[in-house]
GROMACS .gro file of C-alpha atoms in nm:
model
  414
    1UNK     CA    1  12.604  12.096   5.992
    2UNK     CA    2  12.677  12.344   6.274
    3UNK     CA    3  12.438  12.397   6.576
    4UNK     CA    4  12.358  12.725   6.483
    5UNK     CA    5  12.187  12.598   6.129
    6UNK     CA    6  12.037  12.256   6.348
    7UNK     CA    7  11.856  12.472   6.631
    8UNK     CA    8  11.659  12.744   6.350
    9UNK     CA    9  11.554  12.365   6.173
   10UNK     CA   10  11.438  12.281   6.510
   11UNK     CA   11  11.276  12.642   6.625
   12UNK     CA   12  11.094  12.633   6.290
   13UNK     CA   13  11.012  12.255   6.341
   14UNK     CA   14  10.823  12.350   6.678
   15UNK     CA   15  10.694  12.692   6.561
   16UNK     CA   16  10.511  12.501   6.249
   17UNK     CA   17  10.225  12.427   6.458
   18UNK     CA   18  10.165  12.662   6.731
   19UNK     CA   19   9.873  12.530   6.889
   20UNK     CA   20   9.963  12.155   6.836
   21UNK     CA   21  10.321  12.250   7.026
   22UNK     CA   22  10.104  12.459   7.324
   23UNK     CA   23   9.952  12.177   7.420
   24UNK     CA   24  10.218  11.914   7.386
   25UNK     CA   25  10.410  12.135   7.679
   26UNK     CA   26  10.087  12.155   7.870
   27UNK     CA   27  10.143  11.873   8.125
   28UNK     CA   28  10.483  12.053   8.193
   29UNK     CA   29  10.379  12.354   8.231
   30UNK     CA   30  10.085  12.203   8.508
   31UNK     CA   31  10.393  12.032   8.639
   32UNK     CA   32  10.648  12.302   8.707
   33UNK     CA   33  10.409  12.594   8.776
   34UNK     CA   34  10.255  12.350   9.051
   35UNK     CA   35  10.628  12.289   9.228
   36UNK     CA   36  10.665  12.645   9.184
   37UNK     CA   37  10.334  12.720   9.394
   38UNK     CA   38  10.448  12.479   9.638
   39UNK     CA   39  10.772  12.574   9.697
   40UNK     CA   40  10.678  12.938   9.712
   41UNK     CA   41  10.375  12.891   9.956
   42UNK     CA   42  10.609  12.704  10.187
   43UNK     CA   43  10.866  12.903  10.180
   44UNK     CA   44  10.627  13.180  10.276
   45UNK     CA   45  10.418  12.959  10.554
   46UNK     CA   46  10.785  12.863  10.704
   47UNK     CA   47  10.892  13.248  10.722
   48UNK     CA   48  10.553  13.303  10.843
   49UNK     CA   49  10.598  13.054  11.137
   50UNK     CA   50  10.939  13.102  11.277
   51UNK     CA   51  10.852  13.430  11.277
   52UNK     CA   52  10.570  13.373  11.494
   53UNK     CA   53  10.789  13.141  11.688
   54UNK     CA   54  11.122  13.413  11.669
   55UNK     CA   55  10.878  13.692  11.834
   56UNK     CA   56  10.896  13.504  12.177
   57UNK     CA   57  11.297  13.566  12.185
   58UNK     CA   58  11.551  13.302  12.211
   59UNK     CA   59  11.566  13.292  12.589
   60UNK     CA   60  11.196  13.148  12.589
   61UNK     CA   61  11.121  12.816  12.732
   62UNK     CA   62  10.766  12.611  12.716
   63UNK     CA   63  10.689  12.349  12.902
   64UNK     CA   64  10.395  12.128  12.813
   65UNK     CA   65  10.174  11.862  12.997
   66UNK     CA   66  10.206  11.500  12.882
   67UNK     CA   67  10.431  11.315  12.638
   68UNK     CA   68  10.585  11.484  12.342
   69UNK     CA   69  10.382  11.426  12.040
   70UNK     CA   70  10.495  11.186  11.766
   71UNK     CA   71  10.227  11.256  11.527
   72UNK     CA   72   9.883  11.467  11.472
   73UNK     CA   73   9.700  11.193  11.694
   74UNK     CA   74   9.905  11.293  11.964
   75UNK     CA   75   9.833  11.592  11.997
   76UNK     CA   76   9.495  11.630  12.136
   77UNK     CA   77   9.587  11.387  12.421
   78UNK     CA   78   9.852  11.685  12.492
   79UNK     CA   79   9.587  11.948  12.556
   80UNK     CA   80   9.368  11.713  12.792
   81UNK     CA   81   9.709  11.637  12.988
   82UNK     CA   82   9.688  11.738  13.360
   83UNK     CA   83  10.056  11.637  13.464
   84UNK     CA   84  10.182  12.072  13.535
   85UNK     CA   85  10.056  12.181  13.890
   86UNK     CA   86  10.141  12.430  14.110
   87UNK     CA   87  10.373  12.268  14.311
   88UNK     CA   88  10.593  12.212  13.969
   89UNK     CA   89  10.547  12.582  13.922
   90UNK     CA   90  10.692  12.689  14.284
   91UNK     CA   91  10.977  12.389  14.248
   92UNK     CA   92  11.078  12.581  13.920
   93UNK     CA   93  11.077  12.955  14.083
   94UNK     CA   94  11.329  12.852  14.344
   95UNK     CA   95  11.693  12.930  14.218
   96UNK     CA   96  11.822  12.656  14.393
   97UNK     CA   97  11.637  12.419  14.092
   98UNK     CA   98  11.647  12.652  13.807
   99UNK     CA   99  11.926  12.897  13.887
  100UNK     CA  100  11.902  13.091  13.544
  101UNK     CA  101  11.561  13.137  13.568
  102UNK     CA  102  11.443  13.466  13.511
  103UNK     CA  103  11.055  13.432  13.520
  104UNK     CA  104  10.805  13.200  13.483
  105UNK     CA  105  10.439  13.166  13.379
  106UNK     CA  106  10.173  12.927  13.356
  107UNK     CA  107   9.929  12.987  13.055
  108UNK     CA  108   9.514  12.835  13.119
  109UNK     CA  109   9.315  12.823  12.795
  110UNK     CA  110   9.004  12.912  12.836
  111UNK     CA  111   8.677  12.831  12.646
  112UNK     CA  112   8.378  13.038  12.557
  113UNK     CA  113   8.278  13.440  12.512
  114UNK     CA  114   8.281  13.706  12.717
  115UNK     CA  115   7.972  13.914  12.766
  116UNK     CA  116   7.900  14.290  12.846
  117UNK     CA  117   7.522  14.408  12.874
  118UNK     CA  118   7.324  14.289  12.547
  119UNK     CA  119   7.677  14.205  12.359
  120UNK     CA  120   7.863  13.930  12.313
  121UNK     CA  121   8.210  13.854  12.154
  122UNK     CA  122   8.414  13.509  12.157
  123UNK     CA  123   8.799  13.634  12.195
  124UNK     CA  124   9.097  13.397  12.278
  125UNK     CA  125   9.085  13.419  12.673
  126UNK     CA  126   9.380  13.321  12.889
  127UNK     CA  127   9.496  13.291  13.213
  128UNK     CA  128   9.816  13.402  13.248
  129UNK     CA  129  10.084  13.715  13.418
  130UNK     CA  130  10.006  14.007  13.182
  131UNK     CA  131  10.357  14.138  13.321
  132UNK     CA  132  10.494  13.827  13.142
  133UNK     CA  133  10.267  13.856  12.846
  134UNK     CA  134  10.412  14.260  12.802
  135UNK     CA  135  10.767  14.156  12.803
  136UNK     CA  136  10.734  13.857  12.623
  137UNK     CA  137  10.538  14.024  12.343
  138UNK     CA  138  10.644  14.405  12.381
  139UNK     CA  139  10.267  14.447  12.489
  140UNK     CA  140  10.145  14.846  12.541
  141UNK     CA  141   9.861  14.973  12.749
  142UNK     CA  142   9.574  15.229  12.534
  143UNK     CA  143   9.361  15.254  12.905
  144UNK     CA  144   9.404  15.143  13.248
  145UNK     CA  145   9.656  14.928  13.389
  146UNK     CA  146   9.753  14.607  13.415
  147UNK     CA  147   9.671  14.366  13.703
  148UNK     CA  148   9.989  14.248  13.875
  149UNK     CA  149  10.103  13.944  14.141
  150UNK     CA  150   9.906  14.104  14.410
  151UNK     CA  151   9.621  14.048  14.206
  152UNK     CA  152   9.719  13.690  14.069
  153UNK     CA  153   9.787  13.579  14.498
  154UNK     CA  154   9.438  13.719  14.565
  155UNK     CA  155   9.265  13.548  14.270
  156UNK     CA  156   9.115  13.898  14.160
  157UNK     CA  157   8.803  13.906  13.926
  158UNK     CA  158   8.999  14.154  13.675
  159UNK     CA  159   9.072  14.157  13.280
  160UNK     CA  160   9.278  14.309  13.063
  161UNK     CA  161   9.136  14.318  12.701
  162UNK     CA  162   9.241  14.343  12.340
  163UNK     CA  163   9.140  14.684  12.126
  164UNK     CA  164   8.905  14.416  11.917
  165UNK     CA  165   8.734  14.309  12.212
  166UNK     CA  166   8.704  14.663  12.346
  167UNK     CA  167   8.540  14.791  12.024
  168UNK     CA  168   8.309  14.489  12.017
  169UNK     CA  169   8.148  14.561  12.354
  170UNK     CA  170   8.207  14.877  12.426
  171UNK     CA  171   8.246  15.081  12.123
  172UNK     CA  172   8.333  15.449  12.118
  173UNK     CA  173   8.253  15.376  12.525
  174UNK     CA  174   8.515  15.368  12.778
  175UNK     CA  175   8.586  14.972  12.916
  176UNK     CA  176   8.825  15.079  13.206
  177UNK     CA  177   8.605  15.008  13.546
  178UNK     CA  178   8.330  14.827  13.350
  179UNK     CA  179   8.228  14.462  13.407
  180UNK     CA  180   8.212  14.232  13.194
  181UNK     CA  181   8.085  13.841  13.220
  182UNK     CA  182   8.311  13.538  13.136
  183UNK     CA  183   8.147  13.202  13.205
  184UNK     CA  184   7.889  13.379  13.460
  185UNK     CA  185   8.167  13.529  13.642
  186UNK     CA  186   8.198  13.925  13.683
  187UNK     CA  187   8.550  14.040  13.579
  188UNK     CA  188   8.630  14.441  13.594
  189UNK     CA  189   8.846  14.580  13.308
  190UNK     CA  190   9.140  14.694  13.452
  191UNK     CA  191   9.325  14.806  13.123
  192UNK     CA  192   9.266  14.759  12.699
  193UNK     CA  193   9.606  14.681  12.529
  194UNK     CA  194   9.704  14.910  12.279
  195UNK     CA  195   9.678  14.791  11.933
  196UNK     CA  196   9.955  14.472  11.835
  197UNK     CA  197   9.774  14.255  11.569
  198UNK     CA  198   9.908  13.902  11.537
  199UNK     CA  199  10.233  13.766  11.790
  200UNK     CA  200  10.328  13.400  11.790
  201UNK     CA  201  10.010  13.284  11.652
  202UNK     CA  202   9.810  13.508  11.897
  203UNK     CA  203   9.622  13.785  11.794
  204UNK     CA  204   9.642  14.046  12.130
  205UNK     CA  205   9.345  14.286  11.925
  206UNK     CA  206   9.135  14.002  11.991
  207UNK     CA  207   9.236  13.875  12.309
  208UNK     CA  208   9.115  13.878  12.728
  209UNK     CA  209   9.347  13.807  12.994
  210UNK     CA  210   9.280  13.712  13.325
  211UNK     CA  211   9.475  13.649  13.634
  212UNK     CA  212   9.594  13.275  13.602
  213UNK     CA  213   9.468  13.180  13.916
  214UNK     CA  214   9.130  13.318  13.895
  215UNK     CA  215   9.133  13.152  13.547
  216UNK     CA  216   9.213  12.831  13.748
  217UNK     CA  217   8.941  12.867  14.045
  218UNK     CA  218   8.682  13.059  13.902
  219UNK     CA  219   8.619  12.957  13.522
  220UNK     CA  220   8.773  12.613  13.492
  221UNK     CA  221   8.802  12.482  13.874
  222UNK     CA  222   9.135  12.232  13.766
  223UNK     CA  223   9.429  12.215  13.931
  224UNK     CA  224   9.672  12.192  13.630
  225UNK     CA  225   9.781  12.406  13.397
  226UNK     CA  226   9.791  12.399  12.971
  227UNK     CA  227  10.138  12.512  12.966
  228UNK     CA  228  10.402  12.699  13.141
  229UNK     CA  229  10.652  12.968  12.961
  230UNK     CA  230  10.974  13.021  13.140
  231UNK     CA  231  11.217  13.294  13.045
  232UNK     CA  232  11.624  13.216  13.097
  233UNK     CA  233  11.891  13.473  13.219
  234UNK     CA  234  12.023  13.473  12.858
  235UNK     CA  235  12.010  13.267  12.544
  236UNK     CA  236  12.310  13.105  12.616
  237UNK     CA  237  12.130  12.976  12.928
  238UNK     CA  238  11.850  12.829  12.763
  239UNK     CA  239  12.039  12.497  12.735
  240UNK     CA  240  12.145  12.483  13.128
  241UNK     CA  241  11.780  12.595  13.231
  242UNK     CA  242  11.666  12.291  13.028
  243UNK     CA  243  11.846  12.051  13.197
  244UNK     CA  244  11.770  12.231  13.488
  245UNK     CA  245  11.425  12.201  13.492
  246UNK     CA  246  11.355  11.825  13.356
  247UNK     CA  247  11.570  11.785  13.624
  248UNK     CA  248  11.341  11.926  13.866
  249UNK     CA  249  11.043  11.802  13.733
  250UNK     CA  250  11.104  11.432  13.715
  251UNK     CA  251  11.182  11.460  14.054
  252UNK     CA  252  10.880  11.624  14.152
  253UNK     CA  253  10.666  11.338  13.969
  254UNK     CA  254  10.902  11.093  14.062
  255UNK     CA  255  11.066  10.976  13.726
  256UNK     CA  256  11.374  10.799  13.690
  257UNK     CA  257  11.331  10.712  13.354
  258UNK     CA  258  11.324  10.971  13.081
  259UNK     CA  259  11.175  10.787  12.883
  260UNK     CA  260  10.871  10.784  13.122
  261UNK     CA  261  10.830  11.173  13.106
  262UNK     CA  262  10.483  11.310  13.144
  263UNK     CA  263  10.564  11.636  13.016
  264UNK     CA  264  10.778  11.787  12.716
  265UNK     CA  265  11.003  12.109  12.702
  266UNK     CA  266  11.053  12.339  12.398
  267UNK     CA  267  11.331  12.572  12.307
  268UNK     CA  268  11.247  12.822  12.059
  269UNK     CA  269  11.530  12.679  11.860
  270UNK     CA  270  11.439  12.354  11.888
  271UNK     CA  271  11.080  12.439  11.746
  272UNK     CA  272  11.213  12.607  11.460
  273UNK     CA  273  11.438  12.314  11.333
  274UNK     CA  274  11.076  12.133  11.412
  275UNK     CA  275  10.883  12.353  11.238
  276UNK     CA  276  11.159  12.363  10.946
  277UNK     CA  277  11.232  11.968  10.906
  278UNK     CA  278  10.793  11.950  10.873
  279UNK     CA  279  10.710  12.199  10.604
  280UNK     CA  280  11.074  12.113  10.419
  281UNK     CA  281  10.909  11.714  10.405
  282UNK     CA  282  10.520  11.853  10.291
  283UNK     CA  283  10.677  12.050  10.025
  284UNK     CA  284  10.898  11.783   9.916
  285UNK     CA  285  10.590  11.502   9.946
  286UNK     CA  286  10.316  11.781   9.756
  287UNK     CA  287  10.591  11.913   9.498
  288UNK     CA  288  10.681  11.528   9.438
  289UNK     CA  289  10.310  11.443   9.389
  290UNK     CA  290  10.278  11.767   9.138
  291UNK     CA  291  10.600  11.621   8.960
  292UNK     CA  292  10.373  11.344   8.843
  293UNK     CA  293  10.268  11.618   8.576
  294UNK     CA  294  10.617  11.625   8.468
  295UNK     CA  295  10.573  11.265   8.380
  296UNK     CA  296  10.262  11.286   8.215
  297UNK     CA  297  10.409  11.578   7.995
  298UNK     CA  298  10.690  11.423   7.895
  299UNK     CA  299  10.492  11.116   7.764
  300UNK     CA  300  10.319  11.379   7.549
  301UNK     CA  301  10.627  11.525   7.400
  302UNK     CA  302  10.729  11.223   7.335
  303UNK     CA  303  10.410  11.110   7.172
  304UNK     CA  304  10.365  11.445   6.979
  305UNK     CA  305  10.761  11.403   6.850
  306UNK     CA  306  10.656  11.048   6.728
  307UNK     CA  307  10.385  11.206   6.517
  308UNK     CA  308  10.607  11.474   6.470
  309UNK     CA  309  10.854  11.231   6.300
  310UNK     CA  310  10.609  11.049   6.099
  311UNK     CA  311  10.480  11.362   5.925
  312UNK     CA  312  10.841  11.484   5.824
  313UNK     CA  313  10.946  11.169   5.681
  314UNK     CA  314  10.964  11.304   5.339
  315UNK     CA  315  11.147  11.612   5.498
  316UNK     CA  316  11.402  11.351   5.641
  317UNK     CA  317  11.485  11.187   5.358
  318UNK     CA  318  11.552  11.510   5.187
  319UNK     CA  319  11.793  11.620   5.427
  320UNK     CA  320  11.999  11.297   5.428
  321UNK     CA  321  11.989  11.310   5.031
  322UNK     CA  322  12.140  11.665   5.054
  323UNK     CA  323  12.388  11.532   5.291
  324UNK     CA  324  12.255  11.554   5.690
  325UNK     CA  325  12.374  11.273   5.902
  326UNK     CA  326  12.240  11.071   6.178
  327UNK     CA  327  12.406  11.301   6.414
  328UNK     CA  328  12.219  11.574   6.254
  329UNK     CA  329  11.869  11.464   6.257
  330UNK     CA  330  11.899  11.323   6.627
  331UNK     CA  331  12.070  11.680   6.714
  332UNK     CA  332  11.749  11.822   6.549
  333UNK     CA  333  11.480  11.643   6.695
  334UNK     CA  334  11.614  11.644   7.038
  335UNK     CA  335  11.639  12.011   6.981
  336UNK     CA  336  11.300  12.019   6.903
  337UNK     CA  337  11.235  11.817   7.252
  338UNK     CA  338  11.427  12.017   7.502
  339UNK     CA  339  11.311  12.350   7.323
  340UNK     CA  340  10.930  12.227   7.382
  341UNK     CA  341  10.978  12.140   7.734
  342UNK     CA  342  11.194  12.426   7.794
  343UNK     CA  343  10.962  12.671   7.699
  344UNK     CA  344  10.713  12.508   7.858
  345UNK     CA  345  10.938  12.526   8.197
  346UNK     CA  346  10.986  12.879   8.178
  347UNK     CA  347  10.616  12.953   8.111
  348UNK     CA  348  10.549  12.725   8.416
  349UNK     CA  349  10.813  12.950   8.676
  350UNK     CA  350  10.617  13.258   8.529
  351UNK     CA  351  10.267  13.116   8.596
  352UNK     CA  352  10.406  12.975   8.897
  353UNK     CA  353  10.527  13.309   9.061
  354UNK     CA  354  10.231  13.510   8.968
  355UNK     CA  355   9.967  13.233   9.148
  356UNK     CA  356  10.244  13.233   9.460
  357UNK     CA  357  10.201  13.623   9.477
  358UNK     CA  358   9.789  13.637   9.405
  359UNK     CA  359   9.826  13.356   9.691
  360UNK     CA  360  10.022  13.586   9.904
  361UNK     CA  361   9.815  13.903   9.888
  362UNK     CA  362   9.511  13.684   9.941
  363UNK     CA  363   9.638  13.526  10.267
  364UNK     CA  364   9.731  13.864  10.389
  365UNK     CA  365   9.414  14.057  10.282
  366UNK     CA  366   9.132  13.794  10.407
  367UNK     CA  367   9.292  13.584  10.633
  368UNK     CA  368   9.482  13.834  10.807
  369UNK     CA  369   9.779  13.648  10.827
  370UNK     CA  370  10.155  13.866  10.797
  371UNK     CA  371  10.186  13.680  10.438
  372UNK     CA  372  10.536  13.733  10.275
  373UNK     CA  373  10.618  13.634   9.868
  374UNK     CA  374  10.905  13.399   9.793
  375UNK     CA  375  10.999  13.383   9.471
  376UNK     CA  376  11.216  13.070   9.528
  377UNK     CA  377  11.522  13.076   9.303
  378UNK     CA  378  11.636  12.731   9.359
  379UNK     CA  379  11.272  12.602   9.236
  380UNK     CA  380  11.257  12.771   8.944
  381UNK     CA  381  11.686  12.681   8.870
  382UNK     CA  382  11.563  12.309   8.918
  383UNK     CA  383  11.243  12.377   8.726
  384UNK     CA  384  11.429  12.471   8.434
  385UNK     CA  385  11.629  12.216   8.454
  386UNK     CA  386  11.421  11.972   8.514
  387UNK     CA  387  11.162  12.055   8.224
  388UNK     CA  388  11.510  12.030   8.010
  389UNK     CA  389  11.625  11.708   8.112
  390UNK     CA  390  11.274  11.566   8.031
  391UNK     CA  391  11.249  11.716   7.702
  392UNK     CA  392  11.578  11.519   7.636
  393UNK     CA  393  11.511  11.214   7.799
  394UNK     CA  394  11.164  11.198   7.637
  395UNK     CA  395  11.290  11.314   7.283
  396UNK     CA  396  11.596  11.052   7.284
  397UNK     CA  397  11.314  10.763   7.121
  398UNK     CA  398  11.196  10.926   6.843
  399UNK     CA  399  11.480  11.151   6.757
  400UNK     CA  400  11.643  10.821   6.700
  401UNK     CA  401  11.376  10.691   6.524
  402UNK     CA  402  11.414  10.970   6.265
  403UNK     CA  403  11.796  10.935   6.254
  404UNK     CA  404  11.729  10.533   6.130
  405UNK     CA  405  11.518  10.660   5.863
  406UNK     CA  406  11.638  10.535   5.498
  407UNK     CA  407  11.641  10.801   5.262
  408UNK     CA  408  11.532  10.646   4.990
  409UNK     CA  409  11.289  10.489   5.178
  410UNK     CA  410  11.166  10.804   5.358
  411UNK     CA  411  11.197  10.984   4.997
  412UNK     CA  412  10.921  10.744   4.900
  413UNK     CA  413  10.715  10.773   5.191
  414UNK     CA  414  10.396  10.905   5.079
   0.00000   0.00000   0.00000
């Protein structure tokens, strides 16, 4: 019997009973279309990240307080770290230490709202250079000015604010020469940034900055800093600067051992193979939990096929009488298998794509976030494939069961 003639027997075995065959493939479909939505949202949460991380340029160095994290626990004793002063700060401006240093600033988080007459609005406020911040982020002014290192040596009282924060308080109003209140401190707006939107997981519509040494003295009254951002000569640099620094800094603290470091640098390279090696495992570890499904589906084509057989006994016996093999039958029920879980694979990619795209525009629309679709190719090659090789593996048992069947026992079979 040719394959032709074997796979319309099997398409007309598995189109006998529509709804029976739906939801035989059901657990398959659940299966694949969930690896699909995995796949797809990490792919887009990845591209979504490193381009974050990509917008502060490949010459961009951070330096944080405390031990590298290991784990989630980790990091919260990385925030509360206090080991970055500003003697670290003037060791790393001289170009005797760092000699491809180009610029350097440290970065104060700062808790709370800012206030102006009878409103109130809780932006991200930081302590920083807004010189740095512009370059680094191709910041633009709307109003005003920005404060500059005369200010920042003089500890001025003076903000620069995001277009957010400006509508917020101010409205249609002009914020240039107002004051407005940060933790009961006066600060006069020197300039509102034009509108940006979102920049390495900052959002500069929504943000105030303040001189990072007023920050310091006036509104948190520490001595350290939350992190420092240092920009190198060149990209090619980055790795000499690195060594460069560390260099500087264990001296500074006094450690000989590295492995005694009370503070962690990042590359922007090295935070994207980070980044990359994380969401590659939590897609594997999520899409290998949703692959469960797969099992689960391919115990019910194989169940469904046993049933299947049963019910075509008389059918089977016919065939052999007329002259089908073994061969045959297994070829036809096996057939029947991948053709199930097949379809059921494909329907899966489709359902798949479409929940990774509603997904997509719903990220970008409500949570504001610069949301791209992946359709991922290689998921849906492997999902094919996969649903396949389960229809086959799961078939084999009772597509050899029918092929054992006696004909004249099976002609009998009432």
């Amino acid at each position: 019997m040719n394959i032709h003639h074997t796979l319309k027997i099997a398409v007309s075995g598995v189109t006998t009973h529509k709804s029976r065959s739906a939801l035989t493939i059901l657990g398959i479909v659940i299966g694949i279309t969930g690896i699909m939505l995995m796949v797809s949202i990490g792919s887009g949460a990845e591209n979504l990240i490193l381009g974050e991380i990509g917008g502060l340029g490949a010459e961009t160095i951070i330096i944080r307080p405390g031990r590298e994290p290991s784990g989630p626990s980790d990091v919260g004793a990385t925030l509360f770290a206090d080991s970055l002063k500003s003697r670290d700060v003037e060791l790393l401006r001289r170009k005797s230490n760092v000699p491809d240093l180009v610029d350097i600033m440290p970065i104060l988080i700062i808790p709370g709202s800012v206030a102006y007459k009878n409103e109130t609005y809780s932006p991200q406020i930081f302590g920083g250079s807004i010189e740095f911040f512009a370059n680094a982020f191709n910041l633009a002014l709307e109003a005003g000015s920005f404060f500059d290192d005369a200010d920042i040596r003089e500890k001025a009282s003076v903000a620069v604010i995001g277009s957010k924060v400006k509508d917020e308080l101010f409205g249609p109003s002009d914020a240039v020469g107002e004051s407005i209140t940060i933790k009961n401190k006066k600060f006069r707006v020197q300039g509102v940034l034009a509108k940006r939107g979102q920049a390495s997981f900052v959002n500069f519509d929504e943000v105030v900055l303040v001189p990072y040494t007023t920050a310091q003295t006036y509104l948190l009254g520490t001595d350290y800093y939350h992190e420092v951002m240092v920009k190198a000569s060149s990209p090619e640099a980055v790795g000499r600067a690195v060594q460069d620094i560390e260099a500087t800094l264990r001296e500074s603290h006094n450690i000989t051992d590295p492995d005694k470091d009370d503070f962690f640098v990042v590359t922007q390279q090295g935070a994207i193979d980070q980044i990359k090696t994380i969401i590659n495992a939590l897609t594997t570890f999520l899409s290998s939990v949703v692959a469960i499904a797969l099992v689960v589906g391919g115990i019910g084509v194989m169940n469904i096929m046993l049933v299947s057989v049963t019910e075509r006994t008389r059918e089977i016996g016919l065939r052999k009488a007329l002259g089908a093999t073994n061969k045959d039958i297994l070829r036809q029920f096996l057939l029947e298998a991948v053709i199930l879980t097949g379809v059921g694979g494909l329907i899966g990619i489709a359902l798949g794509a479409v929940f990774g795209f509603v997904a997509s525009i719903i990220l970008t629309e409500y949570a504001n976030l610069d949301w791209d679709f992946v359709f991922p190719i290689s998921a849906a090659i492997l999902g094919i494939t996969v649903s396949a090789l389960v229809g086959l593996v799961f078939g084999i048992y009772p597509a050899s069961q029918a092929a054992k069947k006696s004909p004249m026992e099976a002609l009998r079979y009432e």
